mmCIF file of N, CA and C in Angstrom:
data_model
loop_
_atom_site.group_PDB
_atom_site.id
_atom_site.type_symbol
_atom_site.label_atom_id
_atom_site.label_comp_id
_atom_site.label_asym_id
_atom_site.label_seq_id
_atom_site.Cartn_x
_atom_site.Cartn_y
_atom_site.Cartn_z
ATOM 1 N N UNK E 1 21.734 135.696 154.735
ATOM 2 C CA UNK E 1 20.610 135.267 155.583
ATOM 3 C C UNK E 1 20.793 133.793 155.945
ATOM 4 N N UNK E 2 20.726 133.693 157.332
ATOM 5 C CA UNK E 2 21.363 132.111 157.766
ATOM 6 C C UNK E 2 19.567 131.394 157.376
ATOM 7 N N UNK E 3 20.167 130.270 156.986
ATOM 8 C CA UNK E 3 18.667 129.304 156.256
ATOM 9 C C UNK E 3 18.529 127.783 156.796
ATOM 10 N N UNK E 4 18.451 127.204 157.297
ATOM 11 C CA UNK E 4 18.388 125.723 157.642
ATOM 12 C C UNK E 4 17.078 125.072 157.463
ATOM 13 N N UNK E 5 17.265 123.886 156.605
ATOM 14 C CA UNK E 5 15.747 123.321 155.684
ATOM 15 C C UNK E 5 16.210 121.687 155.964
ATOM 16 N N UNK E 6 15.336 121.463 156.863
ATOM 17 C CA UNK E 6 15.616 119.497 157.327
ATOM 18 C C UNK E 6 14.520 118.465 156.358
ATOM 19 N N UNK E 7 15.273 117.451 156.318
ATOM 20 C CA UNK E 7 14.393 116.640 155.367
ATOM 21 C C UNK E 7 14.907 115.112 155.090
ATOM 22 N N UNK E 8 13.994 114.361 155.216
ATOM 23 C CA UNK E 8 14.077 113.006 155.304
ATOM 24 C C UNK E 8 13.333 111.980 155.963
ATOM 25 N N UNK E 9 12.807 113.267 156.633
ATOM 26 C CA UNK E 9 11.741 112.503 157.616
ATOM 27 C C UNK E 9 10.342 111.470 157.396
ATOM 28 N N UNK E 10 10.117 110.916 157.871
ATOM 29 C CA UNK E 10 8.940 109.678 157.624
ATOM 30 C C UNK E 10 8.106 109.109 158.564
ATOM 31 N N UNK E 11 7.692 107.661 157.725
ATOM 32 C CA UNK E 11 7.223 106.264 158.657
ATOM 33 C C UNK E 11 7.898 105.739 158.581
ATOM 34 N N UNK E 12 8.426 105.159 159.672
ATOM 35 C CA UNK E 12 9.351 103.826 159.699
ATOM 36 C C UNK E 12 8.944 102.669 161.176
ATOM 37 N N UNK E 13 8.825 101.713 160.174
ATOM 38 C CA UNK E 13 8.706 100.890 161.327
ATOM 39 C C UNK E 13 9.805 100.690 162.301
ATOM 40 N N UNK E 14 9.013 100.113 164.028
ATOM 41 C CA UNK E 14 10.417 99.961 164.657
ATOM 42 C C UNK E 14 11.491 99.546 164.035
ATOM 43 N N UNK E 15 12.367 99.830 164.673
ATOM 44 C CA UNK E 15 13.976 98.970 164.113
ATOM 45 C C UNK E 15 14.568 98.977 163.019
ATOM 46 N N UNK E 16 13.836 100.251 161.952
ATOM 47 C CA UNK E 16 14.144 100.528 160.765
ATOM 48 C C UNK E 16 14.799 101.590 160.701
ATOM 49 N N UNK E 17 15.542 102.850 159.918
ATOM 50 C CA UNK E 17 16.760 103.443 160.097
ATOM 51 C C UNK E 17 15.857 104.634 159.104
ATOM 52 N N UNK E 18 16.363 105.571 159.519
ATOM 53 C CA UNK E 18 16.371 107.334 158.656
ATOM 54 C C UNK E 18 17.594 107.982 158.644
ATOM 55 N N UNK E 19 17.571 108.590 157.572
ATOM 56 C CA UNK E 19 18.879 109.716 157.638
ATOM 57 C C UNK E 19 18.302 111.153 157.197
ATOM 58 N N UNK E 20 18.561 112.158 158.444
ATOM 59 C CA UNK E 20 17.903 113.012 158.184
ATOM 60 C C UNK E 20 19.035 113.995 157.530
ATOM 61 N N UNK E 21 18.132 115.433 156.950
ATOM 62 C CA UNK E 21 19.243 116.473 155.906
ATOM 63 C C UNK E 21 19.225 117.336 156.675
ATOM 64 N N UNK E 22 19.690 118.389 156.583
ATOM 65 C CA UNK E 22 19.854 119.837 157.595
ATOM 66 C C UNK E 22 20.643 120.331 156.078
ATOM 67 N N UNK E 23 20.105 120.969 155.532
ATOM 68 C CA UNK E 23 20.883 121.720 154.136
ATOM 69 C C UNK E 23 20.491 123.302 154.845
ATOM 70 N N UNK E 24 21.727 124.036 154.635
ATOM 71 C CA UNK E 24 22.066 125.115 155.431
ATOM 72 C C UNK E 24 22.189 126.088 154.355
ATOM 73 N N UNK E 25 22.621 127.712 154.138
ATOM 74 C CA UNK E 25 23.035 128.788 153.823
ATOM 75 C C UNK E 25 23.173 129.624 154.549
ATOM 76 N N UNK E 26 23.774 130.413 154.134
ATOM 77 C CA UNK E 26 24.038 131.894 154.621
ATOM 78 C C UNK E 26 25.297 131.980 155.748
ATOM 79 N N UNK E 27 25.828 130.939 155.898
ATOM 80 C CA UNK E 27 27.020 131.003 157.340
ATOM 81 C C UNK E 27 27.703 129.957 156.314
ATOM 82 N N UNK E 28 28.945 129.698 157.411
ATOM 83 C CA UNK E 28 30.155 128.574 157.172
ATOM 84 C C UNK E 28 29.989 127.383 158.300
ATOM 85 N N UNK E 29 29.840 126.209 157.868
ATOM 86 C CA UNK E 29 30.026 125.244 158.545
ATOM 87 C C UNK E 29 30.778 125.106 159.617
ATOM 88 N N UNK E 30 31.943 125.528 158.883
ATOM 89 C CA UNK E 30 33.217 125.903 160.213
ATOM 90 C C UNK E 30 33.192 126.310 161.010
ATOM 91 N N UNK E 31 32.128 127.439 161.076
ATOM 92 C CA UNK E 31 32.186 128.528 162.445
ATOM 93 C C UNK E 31 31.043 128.075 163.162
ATOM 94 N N UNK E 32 29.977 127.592 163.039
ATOM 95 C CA UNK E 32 28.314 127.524 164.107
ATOM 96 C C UNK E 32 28.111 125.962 164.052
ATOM 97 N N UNK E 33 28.071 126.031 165.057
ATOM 98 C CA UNK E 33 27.890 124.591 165.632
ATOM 99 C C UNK E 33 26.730 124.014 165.010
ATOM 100 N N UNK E 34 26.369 122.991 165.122
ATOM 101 C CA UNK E 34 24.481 122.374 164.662
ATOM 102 C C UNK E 34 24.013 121.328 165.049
ATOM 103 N N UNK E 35 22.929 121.578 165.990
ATOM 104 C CA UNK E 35 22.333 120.980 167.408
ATOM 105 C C UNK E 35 21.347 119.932 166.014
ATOM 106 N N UNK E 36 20.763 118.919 166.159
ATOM 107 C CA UNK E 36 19.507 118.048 166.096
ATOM 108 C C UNK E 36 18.786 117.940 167.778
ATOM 109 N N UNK E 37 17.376 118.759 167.172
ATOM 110 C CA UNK E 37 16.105 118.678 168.236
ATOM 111 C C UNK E 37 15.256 117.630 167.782
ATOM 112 N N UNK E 38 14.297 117.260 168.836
ATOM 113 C CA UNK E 38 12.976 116.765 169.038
ATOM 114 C C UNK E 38 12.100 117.466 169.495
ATOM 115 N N UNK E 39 10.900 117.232 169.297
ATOM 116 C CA UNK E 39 9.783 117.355 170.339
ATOM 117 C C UNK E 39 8.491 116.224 169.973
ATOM 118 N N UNK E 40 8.285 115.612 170.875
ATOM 119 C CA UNK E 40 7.255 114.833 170.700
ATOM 120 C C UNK E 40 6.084 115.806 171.341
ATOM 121 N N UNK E 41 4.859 115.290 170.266
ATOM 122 C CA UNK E 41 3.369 115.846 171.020
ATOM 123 C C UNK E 41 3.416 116.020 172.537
ATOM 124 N N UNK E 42 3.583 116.785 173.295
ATOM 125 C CA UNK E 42 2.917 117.565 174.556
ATOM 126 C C UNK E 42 4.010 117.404 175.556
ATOM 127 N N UNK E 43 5.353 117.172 174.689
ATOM 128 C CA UNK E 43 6.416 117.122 175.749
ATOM 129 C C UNK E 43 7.293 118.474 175.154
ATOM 130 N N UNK E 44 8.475 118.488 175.864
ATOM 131 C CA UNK E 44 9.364 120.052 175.570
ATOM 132 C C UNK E 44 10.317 119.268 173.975
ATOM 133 N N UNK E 45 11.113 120.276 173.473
ATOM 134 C CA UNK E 45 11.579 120.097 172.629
ATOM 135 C C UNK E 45 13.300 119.637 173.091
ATOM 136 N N UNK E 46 13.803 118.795 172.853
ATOM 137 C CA UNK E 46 15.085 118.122 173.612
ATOM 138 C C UNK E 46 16.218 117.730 172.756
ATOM 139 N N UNK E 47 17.447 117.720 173.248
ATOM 140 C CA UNK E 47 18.237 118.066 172.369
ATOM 141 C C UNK E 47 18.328 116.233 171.639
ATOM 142 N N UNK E 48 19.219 115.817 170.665
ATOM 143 C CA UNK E 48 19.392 114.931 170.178
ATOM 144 C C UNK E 48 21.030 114.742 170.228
ATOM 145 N N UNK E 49 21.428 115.250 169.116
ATOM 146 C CA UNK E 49 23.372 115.177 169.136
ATOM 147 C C UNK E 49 23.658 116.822 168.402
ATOM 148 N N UNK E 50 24.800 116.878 168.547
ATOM 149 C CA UNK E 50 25.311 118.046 167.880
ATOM 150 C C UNK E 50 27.022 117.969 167.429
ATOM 151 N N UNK E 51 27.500 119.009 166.457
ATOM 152 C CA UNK E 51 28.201 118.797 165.777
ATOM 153 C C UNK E 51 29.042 120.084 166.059
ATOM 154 N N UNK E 52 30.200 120.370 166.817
ATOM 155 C CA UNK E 52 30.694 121.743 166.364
ATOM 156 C C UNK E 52 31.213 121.909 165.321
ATOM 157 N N UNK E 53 31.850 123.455 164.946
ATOM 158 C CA UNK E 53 32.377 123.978 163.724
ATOM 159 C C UNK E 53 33.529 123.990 163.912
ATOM 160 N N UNK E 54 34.232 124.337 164.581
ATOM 161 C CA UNK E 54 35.683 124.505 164.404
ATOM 162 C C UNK E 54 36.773 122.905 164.272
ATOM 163 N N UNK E 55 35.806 122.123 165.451
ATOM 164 C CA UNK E 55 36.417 120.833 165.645
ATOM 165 C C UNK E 55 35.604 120.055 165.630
ATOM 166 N N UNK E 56 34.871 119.994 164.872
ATOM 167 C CA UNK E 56 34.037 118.605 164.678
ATOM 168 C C UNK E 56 33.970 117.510 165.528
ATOM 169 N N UNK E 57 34.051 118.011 166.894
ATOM 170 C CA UNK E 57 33.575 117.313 168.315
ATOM 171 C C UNK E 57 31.669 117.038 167.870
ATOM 172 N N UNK E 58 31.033 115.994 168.965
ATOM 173 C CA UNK E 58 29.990 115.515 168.561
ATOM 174 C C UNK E 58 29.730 115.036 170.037
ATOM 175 N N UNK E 59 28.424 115.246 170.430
ATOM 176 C CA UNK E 59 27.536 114.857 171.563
ATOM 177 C C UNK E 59 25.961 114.801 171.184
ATOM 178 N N UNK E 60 26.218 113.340 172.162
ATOM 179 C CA UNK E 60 24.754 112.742 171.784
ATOM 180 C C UNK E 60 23.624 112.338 173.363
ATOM 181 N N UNK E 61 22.576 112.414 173.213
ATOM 182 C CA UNK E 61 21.669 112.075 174.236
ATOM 183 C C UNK E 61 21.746 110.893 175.039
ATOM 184 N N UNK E 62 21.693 110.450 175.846
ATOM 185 C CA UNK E 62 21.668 109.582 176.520
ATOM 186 C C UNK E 62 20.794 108.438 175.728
ATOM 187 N N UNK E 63 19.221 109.016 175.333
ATOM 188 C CA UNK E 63 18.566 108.033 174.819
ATOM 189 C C UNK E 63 18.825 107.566 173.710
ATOM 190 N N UNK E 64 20.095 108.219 172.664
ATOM 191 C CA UNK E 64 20.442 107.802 171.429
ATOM 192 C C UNK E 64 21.222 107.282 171.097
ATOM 193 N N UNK E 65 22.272 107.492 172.394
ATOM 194 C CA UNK E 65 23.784 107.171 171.970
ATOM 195 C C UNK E 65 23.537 105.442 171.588
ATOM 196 N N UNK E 66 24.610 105.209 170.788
ATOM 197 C CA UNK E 66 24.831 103.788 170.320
ATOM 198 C C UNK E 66 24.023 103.690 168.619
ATOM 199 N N UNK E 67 22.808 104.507 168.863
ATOM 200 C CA UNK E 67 21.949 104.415 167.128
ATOM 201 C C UNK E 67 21.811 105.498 166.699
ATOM 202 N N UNK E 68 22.971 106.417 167.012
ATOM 203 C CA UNK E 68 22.617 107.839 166.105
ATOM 204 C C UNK E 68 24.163 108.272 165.722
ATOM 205 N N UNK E 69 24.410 108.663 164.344
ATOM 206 C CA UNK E 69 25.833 109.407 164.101
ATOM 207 C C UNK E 69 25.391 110.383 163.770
ATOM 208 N N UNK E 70 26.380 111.411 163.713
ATOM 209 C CA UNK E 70 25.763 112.951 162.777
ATOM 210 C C UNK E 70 27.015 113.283 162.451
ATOM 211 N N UNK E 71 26.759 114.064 160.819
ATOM 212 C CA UNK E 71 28.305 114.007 160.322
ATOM 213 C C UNK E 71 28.173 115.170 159.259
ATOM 214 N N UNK E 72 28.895 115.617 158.764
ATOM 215 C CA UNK E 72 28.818 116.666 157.796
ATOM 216 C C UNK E 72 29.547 116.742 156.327
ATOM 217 N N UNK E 73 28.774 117.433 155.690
ATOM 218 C CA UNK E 73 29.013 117.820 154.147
ATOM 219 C C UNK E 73 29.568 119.131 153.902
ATOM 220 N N UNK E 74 30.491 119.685 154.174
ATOM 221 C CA UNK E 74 30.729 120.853 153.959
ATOM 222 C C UNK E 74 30.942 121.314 152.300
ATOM 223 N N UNK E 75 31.107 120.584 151.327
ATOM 224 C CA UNK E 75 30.576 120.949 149.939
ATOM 225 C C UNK E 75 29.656 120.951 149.707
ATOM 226 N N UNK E 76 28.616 120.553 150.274
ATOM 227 C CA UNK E 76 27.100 120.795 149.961
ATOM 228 C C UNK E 76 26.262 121.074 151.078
ATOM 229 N N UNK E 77 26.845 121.742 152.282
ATOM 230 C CA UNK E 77 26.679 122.547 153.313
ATOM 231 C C UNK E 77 25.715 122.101 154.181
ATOM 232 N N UNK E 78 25.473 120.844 153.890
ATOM 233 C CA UNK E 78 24.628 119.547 154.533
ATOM 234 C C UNK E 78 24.857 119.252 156.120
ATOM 235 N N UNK E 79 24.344 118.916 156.956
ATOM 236 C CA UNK E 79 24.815 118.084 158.022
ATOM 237 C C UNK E 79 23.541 116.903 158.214
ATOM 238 N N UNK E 80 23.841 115.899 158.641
ATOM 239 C CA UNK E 80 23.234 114.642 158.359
ATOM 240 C C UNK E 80 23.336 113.846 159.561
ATOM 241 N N UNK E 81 22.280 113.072 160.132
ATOM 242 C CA UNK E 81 21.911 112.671 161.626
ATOM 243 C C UNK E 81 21.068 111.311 160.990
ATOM 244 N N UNK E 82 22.399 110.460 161.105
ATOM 245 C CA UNK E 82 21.853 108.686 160.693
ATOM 246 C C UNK E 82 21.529 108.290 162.111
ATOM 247 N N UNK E 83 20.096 107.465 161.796
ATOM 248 C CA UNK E 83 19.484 107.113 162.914
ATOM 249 C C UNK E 83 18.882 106.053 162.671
ATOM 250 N N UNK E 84 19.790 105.057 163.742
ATOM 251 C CA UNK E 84 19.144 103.351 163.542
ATOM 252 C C UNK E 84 18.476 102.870 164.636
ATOM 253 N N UNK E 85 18.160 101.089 164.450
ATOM 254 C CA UNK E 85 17.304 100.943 165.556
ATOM 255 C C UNK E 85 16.196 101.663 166.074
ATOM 256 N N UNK E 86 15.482 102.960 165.229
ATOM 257 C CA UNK E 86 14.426 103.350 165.772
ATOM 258 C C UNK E 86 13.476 102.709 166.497
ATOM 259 N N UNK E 87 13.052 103.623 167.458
ATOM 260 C CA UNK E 87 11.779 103.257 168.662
ATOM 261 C C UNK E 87 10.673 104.160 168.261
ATOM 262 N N UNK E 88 9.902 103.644 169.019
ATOM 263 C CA UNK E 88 8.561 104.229 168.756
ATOM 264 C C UNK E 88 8.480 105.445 169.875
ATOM 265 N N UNK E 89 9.496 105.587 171.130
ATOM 266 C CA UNK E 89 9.746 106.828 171.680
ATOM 267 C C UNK E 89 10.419 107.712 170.879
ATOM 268 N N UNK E 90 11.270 107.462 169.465
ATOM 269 C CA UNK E 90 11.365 108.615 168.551
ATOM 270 C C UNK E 90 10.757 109.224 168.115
ATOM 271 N N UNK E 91 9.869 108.637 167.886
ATOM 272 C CA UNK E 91 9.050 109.734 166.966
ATOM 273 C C UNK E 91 8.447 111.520 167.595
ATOM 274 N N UNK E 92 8.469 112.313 166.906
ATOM 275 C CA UNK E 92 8.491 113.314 166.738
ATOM 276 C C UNK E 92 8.847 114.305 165.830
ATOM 277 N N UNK E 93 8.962 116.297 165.723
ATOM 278 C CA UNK E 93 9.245 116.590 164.605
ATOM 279 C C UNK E 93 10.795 116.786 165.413
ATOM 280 N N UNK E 94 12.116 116.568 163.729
ATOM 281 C CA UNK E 94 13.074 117.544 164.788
ATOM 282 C C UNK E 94 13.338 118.284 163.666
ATOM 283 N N UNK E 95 14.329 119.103 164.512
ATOM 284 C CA UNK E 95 14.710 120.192 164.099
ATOM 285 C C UNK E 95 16.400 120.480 164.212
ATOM 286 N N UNK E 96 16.847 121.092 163.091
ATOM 287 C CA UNK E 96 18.085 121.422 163.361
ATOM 288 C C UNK E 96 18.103 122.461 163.451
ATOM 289 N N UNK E 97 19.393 122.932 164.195
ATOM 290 C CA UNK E 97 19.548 124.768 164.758
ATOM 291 C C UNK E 97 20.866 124.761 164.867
ATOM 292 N N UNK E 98 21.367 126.126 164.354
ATOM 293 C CA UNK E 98 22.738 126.780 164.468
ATOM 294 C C UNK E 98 23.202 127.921 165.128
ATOM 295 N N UNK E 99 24.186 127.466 166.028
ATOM 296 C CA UNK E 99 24.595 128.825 166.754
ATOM 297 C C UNK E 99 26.076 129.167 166.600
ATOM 298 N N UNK E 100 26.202 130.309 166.072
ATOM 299 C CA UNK E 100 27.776 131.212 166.427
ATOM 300 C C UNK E 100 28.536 131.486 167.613
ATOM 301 N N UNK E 101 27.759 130.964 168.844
ATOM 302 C CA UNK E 101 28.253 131.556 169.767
ATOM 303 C C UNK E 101 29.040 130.134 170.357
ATOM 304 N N UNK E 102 29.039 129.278 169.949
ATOM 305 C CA UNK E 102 30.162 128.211 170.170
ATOM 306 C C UNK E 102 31.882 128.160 169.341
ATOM 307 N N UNK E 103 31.662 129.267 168.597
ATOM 308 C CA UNK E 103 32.537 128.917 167.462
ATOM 309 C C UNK E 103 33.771 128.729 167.871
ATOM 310 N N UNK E 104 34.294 129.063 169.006
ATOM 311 C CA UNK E 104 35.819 129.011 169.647
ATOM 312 C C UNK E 104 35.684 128.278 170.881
ATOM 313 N N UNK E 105 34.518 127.566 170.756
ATOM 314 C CA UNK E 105 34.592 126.129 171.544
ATOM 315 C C UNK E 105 35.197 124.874 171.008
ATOM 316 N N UNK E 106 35.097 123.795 171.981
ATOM 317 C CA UNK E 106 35.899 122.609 171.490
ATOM 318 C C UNK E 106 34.685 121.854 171.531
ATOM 319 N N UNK E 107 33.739 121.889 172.074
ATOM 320 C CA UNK E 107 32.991 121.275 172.496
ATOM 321 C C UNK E 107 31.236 121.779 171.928
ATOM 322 N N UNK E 108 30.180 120.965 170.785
ATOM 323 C CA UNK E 108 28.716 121.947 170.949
ATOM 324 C C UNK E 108 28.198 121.646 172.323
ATOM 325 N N UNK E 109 26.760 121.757 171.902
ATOM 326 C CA UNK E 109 25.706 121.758 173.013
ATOM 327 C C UNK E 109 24.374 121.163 172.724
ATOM 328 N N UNK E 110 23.844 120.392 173.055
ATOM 329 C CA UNK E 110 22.339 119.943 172.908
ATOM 330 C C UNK E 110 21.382 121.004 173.728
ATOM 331 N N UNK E 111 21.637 121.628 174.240
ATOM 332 C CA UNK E 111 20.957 122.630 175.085
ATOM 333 C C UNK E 111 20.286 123.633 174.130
ATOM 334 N N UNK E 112 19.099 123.363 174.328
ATOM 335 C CA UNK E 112 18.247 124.672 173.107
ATOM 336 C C UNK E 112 18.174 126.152 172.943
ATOM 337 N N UNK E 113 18.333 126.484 174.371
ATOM 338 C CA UNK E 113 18.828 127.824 174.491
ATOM 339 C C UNK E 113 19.981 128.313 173.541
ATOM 340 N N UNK E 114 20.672 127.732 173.330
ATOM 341 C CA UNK E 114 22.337 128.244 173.041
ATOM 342 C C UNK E 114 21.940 128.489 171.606
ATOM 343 N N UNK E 115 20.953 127.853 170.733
ATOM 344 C CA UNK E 115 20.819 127.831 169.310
ATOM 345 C C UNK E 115 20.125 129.041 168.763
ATOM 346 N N UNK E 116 20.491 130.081 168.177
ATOM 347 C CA UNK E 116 19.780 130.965 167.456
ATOM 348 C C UNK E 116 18.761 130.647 166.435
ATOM 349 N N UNK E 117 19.615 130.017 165.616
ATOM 350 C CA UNK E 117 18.077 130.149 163.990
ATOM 351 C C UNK E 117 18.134 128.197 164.013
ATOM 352 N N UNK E 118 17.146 128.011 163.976
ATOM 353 C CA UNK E 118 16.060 127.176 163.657
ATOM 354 C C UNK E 118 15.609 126.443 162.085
ATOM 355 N N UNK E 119 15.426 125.149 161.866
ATOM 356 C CA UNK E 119 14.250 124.984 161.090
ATOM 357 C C UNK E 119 13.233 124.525 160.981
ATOM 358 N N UNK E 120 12.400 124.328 160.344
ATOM 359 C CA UNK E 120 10.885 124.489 160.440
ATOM 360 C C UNK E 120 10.526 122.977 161.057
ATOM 361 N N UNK E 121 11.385 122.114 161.034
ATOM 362 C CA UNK E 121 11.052 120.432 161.007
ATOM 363 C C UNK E 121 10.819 119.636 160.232
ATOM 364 N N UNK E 122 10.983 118.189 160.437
ATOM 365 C CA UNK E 122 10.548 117.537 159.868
ATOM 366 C C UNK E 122 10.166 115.996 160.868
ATOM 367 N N UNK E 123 8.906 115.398 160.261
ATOM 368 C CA UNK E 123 8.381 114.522 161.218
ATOM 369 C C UNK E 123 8.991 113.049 160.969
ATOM 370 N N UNK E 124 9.403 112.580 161.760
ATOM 371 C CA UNK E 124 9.496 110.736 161.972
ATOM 372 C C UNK E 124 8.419 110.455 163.186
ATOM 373 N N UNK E 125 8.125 109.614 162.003
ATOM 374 C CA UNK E 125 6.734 108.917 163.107
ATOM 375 C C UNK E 125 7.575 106.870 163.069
ATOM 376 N N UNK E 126 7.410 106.804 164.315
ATOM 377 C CA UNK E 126 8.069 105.420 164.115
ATOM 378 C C UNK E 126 7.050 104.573 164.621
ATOM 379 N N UNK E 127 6.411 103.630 163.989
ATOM 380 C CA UNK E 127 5.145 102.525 164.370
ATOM 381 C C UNK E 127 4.761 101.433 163.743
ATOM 382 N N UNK E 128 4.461 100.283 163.494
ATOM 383 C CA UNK E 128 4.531 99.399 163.013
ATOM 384 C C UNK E 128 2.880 99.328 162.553
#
């Protein structure tokens, strides 16, 4: 049973840094890619960066690039989305999601569609 459980999330004042968890089961790292979402209150849910499986290629948002890495644990089946310089347009819950259907890509996807299973979230609220 594929499982994804995110965690790390908080308060942080502007310009202060989080590292969020994505602790996974039931699949292989190797094979399903793993998107980081947002959604802020009353807007859509949008992609952040993502990580494929086969080649550990990585794409990031326009609004993040420069203060966000995402990187992986494959002994402890982790993937992890360090995030600096926070703004107060971060805040929201995100979410990580995994899809199989990239697996013989070179390339993931921030695109939400493409992601099958989901987790529940977790909130960064960024405000001083």
């Amino acid at each position: 049973q594929v499982q994804l459980v995110e965690s790390g999330g908080g308060l942080v004042q502007p310009g202060g840094s989080l590292t969020l968890s994505c602790t996974t089961s039931g699949f292989s790292l190797d094979l399903y890619a793993i998107g980081w979402f947002r959604q802020a209150p009353g807007k859509e849910r949008e992609g952040v960066s993502c990580l494929s499986g086969r080649f550990g290629t990585t794409q990031f948002a326009d609004s993040v690039k420069g203060r966000v890495t995402i990187s992986r644990d494959n002994a402890k089946n982790t993937v992890l989305l360090q995030m600096n310089n926070l703004k107060p347009e971060d805040t929201g819950v995100y979410y990580c999601a995994a899809t199989v259907h990239l697996a013989k890509e070179r390339m993931c996807s921030i695109d939400r569609t493409v992601y099958e299973y989901w987790g529940q979230g977790t909130q960064i609220t960024v405000s001083s």
